[in-house]
PDB file of C-alpha atoms in Angstrom:
ATOM      1  CA  UNK M 746      82.795 106.550  96.381  1.00 96.00           C
ATOM      2  CA  UNK M 747      82.605 105.954  92.869  1.00 97.00           C
ATOM      3  CA  UNK M 748      85.531 105.149  90.426  1.00 94.00           C
ATOM      4  CA  UNK M 749      87.233 108.138  91.688  1.00 95.00           C
ATOM      5  CA  UNK M 750      90.819 106.319  91.603  1.00 93.00           C
ATOM      6  CA  UNK M 751      91.358 106.845  87.988  1.00 91.00           C
ATOM      7  CA  UNK M 752      94.509 107.252  85.998  1.00 90.00           C
ATOM      8  CA  UNK M 753      92.522 109.496  82.970  1.00 92.00           C
ATOM      9  CA  UNK M 754      94.030 107.702  80.240  1.00 88.00           C
ATOM     10  CA  UNK M 755      90.966 106.040  78.624  1.00 84.00           C
ATOM     11  CA  UNK M 756      88.220 107.249  76.621  1.00 84.00           C
ATOM     12  CA  UNK M 757      86.478 110.397  77.259  1.00 90.00           C
ATOM     13  CA  UNK M 758      89.124 111.137  79.990  1.00 91.00           C
ATOM     14  CA  UNK M 759      89.131 115.115  78.035  1.00 93.00           C
ATOM     15  CA  UNK M 760      85.761 115.692  79.044  1.00 95.00           C
ATOM     16  CA  UNK M 761      86.231 114.029  82.152  1.00 96.00           C
ATOM     17  CA  UNK M 762      89.042 115.603  83.877  1.00 97.00           C
ATOM     18  CA  UNK M 763      87.869 119.257  84.283  1.00 97.00           C
ATOM     19  CA  UNK M 764      84.170 118.473  86.165  1.00 98.00           C
ATOM     20  CA  UNK M 765      86.327 116.032  88.384  1.00 98.00           C
ATOM     21  CA  UNK M 766      88.755 118.717  89.023  1.00 97.00           C
ATOM     22  CA  UNK M 767      85.871 120.568  90.365  1.00 98.00           C
ATOM     23  CA  UNK M 768      84.011 118.112  92.602  1.00 98.00           C
ATOM     24  CA  UNK M 769      87.406 116.711  93.950  1.00 98.00           C
ATOM     25  CA  UNK M 770      87.568 119.318  96.888  1.00 98.00           C
ATOM     26  CA  UNK M 771      83.658 118.807  97.646  1.00 98.00           C
ATOM     27  CA  UNK M 772      84.298 115.279  97.504  1.00 98.00           C
ATOM     28  CA  UNK M 773      87.487 115.668  99.938  1.00 98.00           C
ATOM     29  CA  UNK M 774      85.678 117.673 102.423  1.00 98.00           C
ATOM     30  CA  UNK M 775      82.532 115.205 102.231  1.00 98.00           C
ATOM     31  CA  UNK M 776      84.889 112.291 103.269  1.00 97.00           C
ATOM     32  CA  UNK M 777      86.648 114.201 105.920  1.00 96.00           C
ATOM     33  CA  UNK M 778      83.147 114.705 107.492  1.00 96.00           C
ATOM     34  CA  UNK M 779      81.730 111.208 107.335  1.00 95.00           C
ATOM     35  CA  UNK M 780      85.189 110.054 108.882  1.00 94.00           C
ATOM     36  CA  UNK M 781      84.766 112.136 111.713  1.00 94.00           C
ATOM     37  CA  UNK M 782      81.358 111.220 112.067  1.00 93.00           C
ATOM     38  CA  UNK M 783      82.122 107.373 112.089  1.00 92.00           C
ATOM     39  CA  UNK M 784      80.792 106.912 108.701  1.00 93.00           C
ATOM     40  CA  UNK M 785      82.037 103.777 106.776  1.00 94.00           C
ATOM     41  CA  UNK M 786      83.849 105.406 103.452  1.00 95.00           C
ATOM     42  CA  UNK M 787      83.531 102.969 100.738  1.00 96.00           C
ATOM     43  CA  UNK M 788      85.513 103.005  98.058  1.00 96.00           C
ATOM     44  CA  UNK M 789      83.866 100.905  94.808  1.00 93.00           C
ATOM     45  CA  UNK M 790      86.662 100.958  91.699  1.00 90.00           C
ATOM     46  CA  UNK M 791      86.880  99.509  88.252  1.00 84.00           C
ATOM     47  CA  UNK M 792      89.776  97.221  88.220  1.00 75.00           C
ATOM     48  CA  UNK M 793      90.454  98.520  84.408  1.00 63.00           C
ATOM     49  CA  UNK M 794      90.760  94.890  83.291  1.00 57.00           C
ATOM     50  CA  UNK M 795      93.797  94.074  85.826  1.00 57.00           C
ATOM     51  CA  UNK M 796      92.695  91.305  87.315  1.00 53.00           C
ATOM     52  CA  UNK M 797      95.033  90.749  89.601  1.00 51.00           C
ATOM     53  CA  UNK M 798      95.119  94.038  91.052  1.00 58.00           C
ATOM     54  CA  UNK M 799      93.813  95.246  94.635  1.00 64.00           C
ATOM     55  CA  UNK M 800      93.367  98.300  96.425  1.00 71.00           C
ATOM     56  CA  UNK M 801      96.978  99.219  96.753  1.00 67.00           C
ATOM     57  CA  UNK M 802      97.703  98.465  92.938  1.00 78.00           C
ATOM     58  CA  UNK M 803      94.700 100.857  91.901  1.00 86.00           C
ATOM     59  CA  UNK M 804      96.001 103.749  93.937  1.00 87.00           C
ATOM     60  CA  UNK M 805      99.872 103.036  93.413  1.00 87.00           C
ATOM     61  CA  UNK M 806      99.101 102.988  89.876  1.00 86.00           C
ATOM     62  CA  UNK M 807      96.761 106.240  89.714  1.00 87.00           C
ATOM     63  CA  UNK M 808      99.148 108.344  92.179  1.00 88.00           C
ATOM     64  CA  UNK M 809     101.917 107.179  89.307  1.00 88.00           C
ATOM     65  CA  UNK M 810     100.213 109.018  86.326  1.00 88.00           C
ATOM     66  CA  UNK M 811      99.681 112.634  85.373  1.00 92.00           C
ATOM     67  CA  UNK M 812      96.400 113.324  87.066  1.00 94.00           C
ATOM     68  CA  UNK M 813      97.853 112.251  90.313  1.00 95.00           C
ATOM     69  CA  UNK M 814      96.727 115.632  92.136  1.00 96.00           C
ATOM     70  CA  UNK M 815      93.008 114.435  91.217  1.00 97.00           C
ATOM     71  CA  UNK M 816      93.678 111.100  93.652  1.00 95.00           C
ATOM     72  CA  UNK M 817      95.837 112.278  96.606  1.00 96.00           C
ATOM     73  CA  UNK M 818      93.052 114.555  98.767  1.00 97.00           C
ATOM     74  CA  UNK M 819      90.655 111.561  98.176  1.00 96.00           C
ATOM     75  CA  UNK M 820      92.830 108.724  98.399  1.00 94.00           C
ATOM     76  CA  UNK M 821      91.662 105.448 100.880  1.00 93.00           C
ATOM     77  CA  UNK M 822      92.537 105.719 104.465  1.00 93.00           C
ATOM     78  CA  UNK M 823      93.493 102.727 106.830  1.00 91.00           C
ATOM     79  CA  UNK M 824      89.971 102.923 108.002  1.00 92.00           C
ATOM     80  CA  UNK M 825      88.371 103.017 104.661  1.00 93.00           C
ATOM     81  CA  UNK M 826      86.821  99.958 102.779  1.00 94.00           C
ATOM     82  CA  UNK M 827      87.393  99.087  98.952  1.00 92.00           C
ATOM     83  CA  UNK M 828      85.659  96.969  96.600  1.00 92.00           C
ATOM     84  CA  UNK M 829      86.775  95.907  93.163  1.00 90.00           C
ATOM     85  CA  UNK M 830      84.213  96.392  90.250  1.00 90.00           C
ATOM     86  CA  UNK M 831      84.254  95.476  86.549  1.00 84.00           C
ATOM     87  CA  UNK M 832      80.918  96.630  85.669  1.00 88.00           C
ATOM     88  CA  UNK M 833      78.975  99.440  85.794  1.00 92.00           C
ATOM     89  CA  UNK M 834      76.993  99.489  89.063  1.00 96.00           C
ATOM     90  CA  UNK M 835      78.571  98.969  92.501  1.00 96.00           C
ATOM     91  CA  UNK M 836      76.653  96.153  92.904  1.00 96.00           C
ATOM     92  CA  UNK M 837      77.462  94.241  90.102  1.00 93.00           C
ATOM     93  CA  UNK M 838      79.091  90.757  90.866  1.00 91.00           C
ATOM     94  CA  UNK M 839      80.411  92.599  94.072  1.00 92.00           C
ATOM     95  CA  UNK M 840      80.289  91.736  97.665  1.00 93.00           C
ATOM     96  CA  UNK M 841      78.870  95.122  98.832  1.00 94.00           C
ATOM     97  CA  UNK M 842      75.231  93.915  98.964  1.00 88.00           C
ATOM     98  CA  UNK M 843      76.897  91.476 101.782  1.00 91.00           C
ATOM     99  CA  UNK M 844      79.139  94.171 103.322  1.00 94.00           C
ATOM    100  CA  UNK M 845      76.575  96.906 104.087  1.00 92.00           C
ATOM    101  CA  UNK M 846      74.259  94.219 105.074  1.00 93.00           C
ATOM    102  CA  UNK M 847      76.602  93.520 107.874  1.00 94.00           C
ATOM    103  CA  UNK M 848      76.677  97.395 108.664  1.00 93.00           C
ATOM    104  CA  UNK M 849      73.321  97.604 109.106  1.00 91.00           C
ATOM    105  CA  UNK M 850      73.250 100.451 106.087  1.00 90.00           C
ATOM    106  CA  UNK M 851      69.404 101.832 105.453  1.00 91.00           C
ATOM    107  CA  UNK M 852      70.624 104.840 103.366  1.00 94.00           C
ATOM    108  CA  UNK M 853      73.758 105.494 100.825  1.00 96.00           C
ATOM    109  CA  UNK M 854      74.984 108.662  99.754  1.00 97.00           C
ATOM    110  CA  UNK M 855      76.621 108.217  96.139  1.00 98.00           C
ATOM    111  CA  UNK M 856      79.841 110.376  95.060  1.00 98.00           C
ATOM    112  CA  UNK M 857      81.751 110.099  92.185  1.00 98.00           C
ATOM    113  CA  UNK M 858      81.802 109.364  88.742  1.00 97.00           C
ATOM    114  CA  UNK M 859      80.161 109.265  85.978  1.00 97.00           C
ATOM    115  CA  UNK M 860      76.876 110.823  87.185  1.00 98.00           C
ATOM    116  CA  UNK M 861      75.056 109.406  83.749  1.00 98.00           C
ATOM    117  CA  UNK M 862      76.590 106.229  83.841  1.00 96.00           C
ATOM    118  CA  UNK M 863      78.082 104.388  86.907  1.00 97.00           C
ATOM    119  CA  UNK M 864      76.275 106.553  89.450  1.00 98.00           C
ATOM    120  CA  UNK M 865      73.093 106.202  87.898  1.00 98.00           C
ATOM    121  CA  UNK M 866      72.975 102.363  87.664  1.00 97.00           C
ATOM    122  CA  UNK M 867      74.073 102.256  91.216  1.00 98.00           C
ATOM    123  CA  UNK M 868      71.490 104.791  91.979  1.00 98.00           C
ATOM    124  CA  UNK M 869      68.815 101.995  90.714  1.00 97.00           C
ATOM    125  CA  UNK M 870      70.333  99.100  92.173  1.00 97.00           C
ATOM    126  CA  UNK M 871      70.561 100.545  95.686  1.00 97.00           C
ATOM    127  CA  UNK M 872      66.616 101.585  95.144  1.00 97.00           C
ATOM    128  CA  UNK M 873      65.328  98.022  94.121  1.00 95.00           C
ATOM    129  CA  UNK M 874      66.756  96.713  97.308  1.00 95.00           C
ATOM    130  CA  UNK M 875      65.004  99.395  99.065  1.00 94.00           C
ATOM    131  CA  UNK M 876      67.782 101.608 100.300  1.00 92.00           C
ATOM    132  CA  UNK M 877      67.624 105.407 100.721  1.00 95.00           C
ATOM    133  CA  UNK M 878      69.535 107.377  98.504  1.00 97.00           C
ATOM    134  CA  UNK M 879      70.995 110.719  98.391  1.00 97.00           C
ATOM    135  CA  UNK M 880      73.330 112.033  95.754  1.00 98.00           C
ATOM    136  CA  UNK M 881      75.371 115.475  96.235  1.00 98.00           C
ATOM    137  CA  UNK M 882      75.193 117.056  92.800  1.00 98.00           C
ATOM    138  CA  UNK M 883      78.341 119.022  93.336  1.00 98.00           C
ATOM    139  CA  UNK M 884      80.026 115.944  94.351  1.00 98.00           C
ATOM    140  CA  UNK M 885      79.611 113.645  91.181  1.00 98.00           C
ATOM    141  CA  UNK M 886      81.122 114.211  87.535  1.00 98.00           C
ATOM    142  CA  UNK M 887      79.673 113.918  84.168  1.00 97.00           C
ATOM    143  CA  UNK M 888      81.204 113.429  80.897  1.00 97.00           C
ATOM    144  CA  UNK M 889      78.214 115.028  79.340  1.00 97.00           C
ATOM    145  CA  UNK M 890      76.534 117.884  81.281  1.00 96.00           C
ATOM    146  CA  UNK M 891      72.980 117.654  79.721  1.00 98.00           C
ATOM    147  CA  UNK M 892      73.162 113.631  80.127  1.00 98.00           C
ATOM    148  CA  UNK M 893      74.402 114.380  83.983  1.00 98.00           C
ATOM    149  CA  UNK M 894      71.565 116.663  84.754  1.00 98.00           C
ATOM    150  CA  UNK M 895      69.134 114.130  82.926  1.00 98.00           C
ATOM    151  CA  UNK M 896      70.589 111.487  85.421  1.00 98.00           C
ATOM    152  CA  UNK M 897      70.127 113.336  88.665  1.00 98.00           C
ATOM    153  CA  UNK M 898      66.222 114.037  87.594  1.00 98.00           C
ATOM    154  CA  UNK M 899      65.874 110.255  86.914  1.00 98.00           C
ATOM    155  CA  UNK M 900      67.221 109.403  90.270  1.00 98.00           C
ATOM    156  CA  UNK M 901      64.729 112.075  91.953  1.00 98.00           C
ATOM    157  CA  UNK M 902      61.836 111.046  89.914  1.00 97.00           C
ATOM    158  CA  UNK M 903      61.936 107.194  89.256  1.00 96.00           C
ATOM    159  CA  UNK M 904      64.469 106.285  92.443  1.00 96.00           C
ATOM    160  CA  UNK M 905      63.234 108.666  94.819  1.00 95.00           C
ATOM    161  CA  UNK M 906      66.759 109.842  95.236  1.00 97.00           C
ATOM    162  CA  UNK M 907      67.511 112.782  97.464  1.00 97.00           C
ATOM    163  CA  UNK M 908      69.640 115.387  95.043  1.00 98.00           C
ATOM    164  CA  UNK M 909      71.087 118.091  97.056  1.00 97.00           C
ATOM    165  CA  UNK M 910      74.703 119.752  97.958  1.00 98.00           C
ATOM    166  CA  UNK M 911      77.258 118.386  99.871  1.00 98.00           C
ATOM    167  CA  UNK M 912      77.031 120.731 102.717  1.00 97.00           C
ATOM    168  CA  UNK M 913      73.225 119.817 103.538  1.00 97.00           C
ATOM    169  CA  UNK M 914      74.198 116.070 104.227  1.00 96.00           C
ATOM    170  CA  UNK M 915      73.723 115.613 107.894  1.00 93.00           C
ATOM    171  CA  UNK M 916      75.367 112.578 108.713  1.00 90.00           C
ATOM    172  CA  UNK M 917      74.207 112.562 112.178  1.00 84.00           C
ATOM    173  CA  UNK M 918      70.493 112.684 110.712  1.00 82.00           C
ATOM    174  CA  UNK M 919      70.913 109.978 108.530  1.00 78.00           C
ATOM    175  CA  UNK M 920      71.797 107.975 111.252  1.00 63.00           C
ATOM    176  CA  UNK M 921      68.825 108.725 113.344  1.00 66.00           C
ATOM    177  CA  UNK M 922      66.740 107.989 110.122  1.00 64.00           C
ATOM    178  CA  UNK M 923      68.307 104.578 109.141  1.00 59.00           C
ATOM    179  CA  UNK M 924      69.976 103.165 112.206  1.00 53.00           C
ATOM    180  CA  UNK M 925      69.137  99.598 112.773  1.00 47.00           C
ATOM    181  CA  UNK M 926      69.193  97.798 116.244  1.00 39.00           C
ATOM    182  CA  UNK M 927      71.035  94.940 114.850  1.00 40.00           C
ATOM    183  CA  UNK M 928      72.949  94.414 111.490  1.00 38.00           C
ATOM    184  CA  UNK M 929      70.574  93.792 108.167  1.00 37.00           C
ATOM    185  CA  UNK M 930      71.105  91.024 105.657  1.00 34.00           C
ATOM    186  CA  UNK M 931      69.648  93.352 103.094  1.00 32.00           C
ATOM    187  CA  UNK M 932      71.948  94.592 100.373  1.00 28.00           C
ATOM    188  CA  UNK M 933      73.156  98.308 100.077  1.00 33.00           C
ATOM    189  CA  UNK M 934      75.421 100.601  97.629  1.00 32.00           C
ATOM    190  CA  UNK M 935      78.381 102.824  97.731  1.00 46.00           C
ATOM    191  CA  UNK M 936      79.938 106.340  97.251  1.00 59.00           C
ATOM    192  CA  UNK M 937      79.990 107.211 101.048  1.00 53.00           C
ATOM    193  CA  UNK M 938      77.334 104.221 102.983  1.00 49.00           C
ATOM    194  CA  UNK M 939      75.806 106.170 105.987  1.00 45.00           C
ATOM    195  CA  UNK M 940      75.305 103.721 108.498  1.00 43.00           C
ATOM    196  CA  UNK M 941      75.434 102.828 112.046  1.00 41.00           C
ATOM    197  CA  UNK M 942      78.944 103.258 113.713  1.00 37.00           C
ATOM    198  CA  UNK M 943      81.465 100.434 112.156  1.00 37.00           C
ATOM    199  CA  UNK M 944      80.954  96.790 114.422  1.00 35.00           C
TER     200      UNK M 944
END
């Protein structure tokens, strides 16, 4: 889950809020299914320059702003994992590679925002780390729809990503396809991470 804990008081927010509003119910359902399947749900989120912040601060701040209705349905629960990032890719200078390697992740489901920015760059970083990538096109939000469509096409053609819908994602099948007998030390990415059950 990429950058969905958001105050929406930044540049381009007025263009982003409507598509985010459309994907939130899809994300909420996808998260619910992932949790029921015991798939680790990982939030990778910008810190918005608040270098002393942590998960609780970011969530509380977002819930105190006018668009709290976009946060509440997808807020982290006690089992969720949370990684704070500062740049576009969820891998850049974050512990995700180590974390997902320990979880034995071989395939990730990327969701959130923005399709043509953080989702795209995170998919590339997952690809070069030899991870399988699935992107549910109805669970990502774009600022510019034409760029979002182009980003999905790039992920599919250049990175081998599976572009699908949220309802088509079968976590049990991803378990079967990507389970490892031992946790790997290879890096991975985020959004919803499809991996063997939590250790």
